[in-house]
């Protein structure tokens, strides 16, 4: 007989409620939880298909080591001892910064692992942390820090009340949202329109979400001109809330001066959005009872992601919409994490690298990883929950070569992915169904969601016996290395003793994750884990954010206690670069630009091996009818896509969704070398990040973000749909 457990999905930030049927420790069915206090019966196919990842025959079930004669299972103790010895050798010979770590997006869903990972590396004296944060959203953390005083002061659109919502560079119906937790996003946007408001999606692709609202095409990587002109026009039309600005913000005159030269007409030359459309959007924004602008990865990954988010937040702020119902609200979580991290030097933007690139919220630019390894600055790397080989820019396979040359590479993962394949050790971790948890760290601590709530879920199934929690792995490594965790000998001893007890015969007396979470919940005045699981399995709604709880309060954490509308580095960078970027844009407006495309059945690289989700053998290059005709390609034809950094071959899909001179290729494919992923290997597709540049020139200097969207490419027809090896010559698109 199957027992039904109530839990929540941790694949993306929507964290939808799920019902899971379990029989003899096997997941037999996963359904949406109709009673979850927020998702109310919504879940997507990735969540409900997770059993095939959970029970994948490719799961790594005990530590494995790469040897000359192939991968061999090894015992935990020996593996951790050997890894610790190698780490020690690297640190003693090359200094602590030579030992780094790399964290992927699933790392953000794990509430406990970061505490112990952070403690281990701090104890070693290394702040060499990389992660896919610099592929998705570090620009926002940087701006939050400078405008509001802490990277974790996150504002989010009050979508359930706004009269005008404009979304740039996000596709919530497919992707959910980031730093803004919104299960069933499509319906929430639809509701804006149903109550007479507007939902406008500014995007080079007519995205799925735009079906419930309006769509405006924008040339990739030109949002900075659109936002500057929007801001300027708002000021020019006199729609500034002077009372709020004068009382609670600084730098308005500087901001006004910076954007003054950006007229609707000037932006139109680069963005393709007509001056009239922009003026009309500003009028509508101003007329609405509550308006909010939101942006995400499509803009974050451009060359001006930090400037864009600065301008966007300024528009929300000066129009009187920040900290107001129907506008944008400042999240409030279990604890005031923003306050807690504010004075943590690890979390403040710093420039300790020997180039002038920033470390934002503790993360160094992932686009410098290959450089840092090839120059000898990094000799060892622990990768947790990530697959940087496919997820990060990897020009012409340069990252493969760099990672392969490390003295030590360890992957902590469910599977042996492409990155793990280059490692010396793969250490198996539990899935989220095997972990007790509260939702996403950010959701719990910043609560950027229209319906704040808390939920606790016990582990639904026991992990396989040879699998170990990440917190345990890091604590045991610390014990082998002889370093003091948390800068506190007593606490460190206790943590190490606890890790010794865990997974031993005395496991029952060890303090496991559930006990730690119990303490956290109780400290926040909520029921403990046991009570939560027994009495509130579908979660508890917390008071809604009333707005008016940020400006003018001590939650504004800047020196002056006011929102800074003109942080000096942004104004300077904008003034130094915008005009020349604009000129270059106009000079190259005939070039095709590459953008990414998230798909419902795929989650970054990590669902590629899921049989229930992936049936197509390849991804495609999506291009407009006009581009296809000019290049002379039809559906299914294979093209060569060439950038300044690499070259790929990929079949085409012709669609009216794409803005002309733009091509969309779903990222995070390219599994031809994945011999640890049997299904993915048979459905390999093509890695578009071979076309992205890395290194200093291809990093956004204010936040360390990689330039992954809006990459200029040339496209040429290689062969017809059914003609393998055909070599009829096409024409180069860029010169047409
Ligand atoms: N199904 C699914 N869901 C996911 C993921 C997934 O892989 N699959 N990944 C998860 C992760 S890790 C994240 S960070 C979030 C990301 O969530 P989103 O940020 O919503 O990500 P995307 O769906 O890729 O949307 C980016 C959009 O930006 C557009 N775009 C590209 N370049 C530009 C530009 O220069 N300007 C403008 N205005 N638009 C541009 C693209 O066409 C695309 O529609 O999604 C999460 N959810
Ligand atoms: N061109 C382009 N490139 C992009 C993007 C884009 O929009 N365009 N998006 C970028 C973004 S936003 C992101 S976040 C990255 C995503 O890239 P990554 O952050 O690397 O994330 P995934 O590919 O989802 O996951 C990698 C690994 O995590 C493992 N994993 C899953 N759950 C767990 C767990 O609980 N514990 C452990 N230890 N391992 C686990 C999976 O098995 C998988 O092997 O890609 C980036 N790359
Ligand atoms: S939307 Fe995200 S959280 Fe919800 S079921 Fe799908 S993958 Fe899981
Ligand atoms: Mo991401």
Coordinates of C-alpha atoms and ligand atoms in Angstrom, one line a residue, residues 10-11 50 53 102-107 109-110 113 131-137 178 297-298 300-301 383-393 411-420 427-433 435 437 468 470 473-474 594-598 602-609 665-668 671 677 687-690 692 705 707-709 711, ligand 2:
X10 CA 12.5 22.4 -4.9
X11 CA 13.4 22.4 -8.6
X50 CA 10.8 13.8 -10.6
X53 CA 15.4 11.4 -11.6
X102 CA 31.5 26.3 -7.4
X103 CA 27.8 26.2 -6.6
X104 CA 24.9 25.7 -8.9
X105 CA 21.3 26.8 -8.8
X106 CA 20.1 23.7 -6.9
X107 CA 22.5 24.8 -4.1
X109 CA 17.3 25.4 -2.6
X110 CA 19.3 23.7 0.1
X113 CA 24.5 23.1 2.8
X131 CA 28.7 29.9 -9.0
X132 CA 26.0 30.2 -11.5
X133 CA 24.8 33.3 -9.6
X134 CA 27.0 35.2 -12.0
X135 CA 25.1 33.6 -14.9
X136 CA 21.7 34.6 -13.5
X137 CA 21.3 37.4 -11.1
X178 CA 13.6 34.5 -10.1
X297 CA 17.8 36.8 -16.8
X298 CA 17.4 37.9 -20.4
X300 CA 20.8 40.4 -16.4
X301 CA 22.9 38.4 -18.9
X383 CA 31.6 21.7 -7.5
X384 CA 28.2 21.4 -5.8
X385 CA 25.0 20.9 -7.7
X386 CA 26.3 22.4 -10.9
X387 CA 27.4 21.6 -14.4
X388 CA 29.5 24.7 -15.3
X389 CA 30.8 23.0 -18.5
X390 CA 27.4 23.4 -20.1
X391 CA 25.8 26.2 -18.0
X392 CA 28.7 28.7 -18.3
X393 CA 30.3 30.3 -21.2
X411 CA 31.7 17.0 -7.9
X412 CA 29.0 16.7 -5.3
X413 CA 25.9 15.7 -7.2
X414 CA 23.1 13.2 -7.7
X415 CA 24.6 12.1 -11.0
X416 CA 27.9 12.0 -12.9
X417 CA 27.2 15.0 -15.2
X418 CA 29.7 16.4 -17.7
X419 CA 31.6 18.3 -15.1
X420 CA 31.7 15.3 -12.8
X427 CA 30.4 12.4 -4.1
X428 CA 26.7 11.5 -4.1
X429 CA 24.2 13.8 -2.4
X430 CA 20.5 13.2 -1.6
X431 CA 17.7 14.6 -3.7
X432 CA 15.3 17.2 -2.3
X433 CA 12.8 14.4 -1.7
X435 CA 15.9 16.1 2.7
X437 CA 13.4 21.4 4.4
X468 CA 25.5 11.7 2.3
X470 CA 26.2 18.0 1.8
X473 CA 30.5 16.1 3.6
X474 CA 31.8 19.5 4.4
X594 CA 21.7 35.0 -30.0
X595 CA 19.5 34.7 -27.0
X596 CA 18.6 31.7 -24.8
X597 CA 15.3 29.9 -24.5
X598 CA 14.0 28.0 -21.5
X602 CA 13.9 21.1 -19.1
X603 CA 15.6 22.6 -16.1
X604 CA 18.9 24.0 -17.0
X605 CA 21.2 21.0 -17.6
X606 CA 19.7 18.9 -14.9
X607 CA 16.6 17.4 -16.4
X608 CA 18.4 16.3 -19.5
X609 CA 18.7 12.8 -18.2
X665 CA 18.7 28.6 -28.9
X666 CA 17.7 26.7 -25.8
X667 CA 20.8 26.6 -23.6
X668 CA 22.3 23.9 -21.4
X671 CA 25.4 16.0 -23.8
X677 CA 23.9 10.2 -18.2
X687 CA 25.7 23.5 -26.4
X688 CA 25.0 27.1 -27.3
X689 CA 27.4 28.3 -24.6
X690 CA 30.3 27.3 -26.8
X692 CA 29.7 32.7 -25.4
X705 CA 27.9 38.7 -14.6
X707 CA 27.6 37.9 -21.1
X708 CA 25.3 35.1 -22.1
X709 CA 22.5 36.9 -24.0
X711 CA 25.8 37.6 -28.5
Ligands
LIG2 N1 23.2 30.7 -22.6 C1 22.7 30.6 -21.4 N2 23.3 29.9 -20.4 C2 22.8 29.8 -19.2 C3 21.6 30.4 -18.9 C4 20.9 31.2 -19.9 O1 19.8 31.7 -19.7 N3 21.5 31.2 -21.1 N4 21.1 30.3 -17.6 C5 22.1 30.3 -16.5 C6 21.4 30.0 -15.2 S1 20.3 31.2 -14.8 C7 21.8 29.0 -14.4 S2 21.1 29.0 -12.8 C8 22.7 28.0 -14.9 C9 22.3 26.6 -14.4 O2 23.3 25.7 -14.3 P1 23.5 24.9 -12.9 O3 23.4 25.9 -11.8 O4 24.8 24.2 -13.1 O5 22.3 24.0 -12.7 P2 21.7 22.7 -13.3 O6 22.1 22.4 -14.6 O7 20.2 22.8 -13.0 O8 22.2 21.6 -12.2 C10 23.4 21.0 -12.2 C11 23.5 19.8 -11.4 O9 22.9 19.9 -10.1 C12 22.5 18.6 -9.7 N5 21.6 18.6 -8.6 C13 20.3 18.8 -8.6 N6 19.8 18.8 -7.4 C14 20.8 18.6 -6.5 C15 20.9 18.5 -5.1 O10 19.9 18.6 -4.4 N7 22.2 18.3 -4.6 C16 23.3 18.2 -5.4 N8 24.5 18.1 -4.8 N9 23.2 18.3 -6.7 C17 22.0 18.5 -7.3 C18 22.0 18.0 -11.0 O11 22.1 16.6 -10.9 C19 22.9 18.6 -12.0 O12 23.9 17.7 -12.4 O13 22.8 28.0 -16.3 C20 23.2 29.3 -16.8 N10 23.5 29.1 -18.2

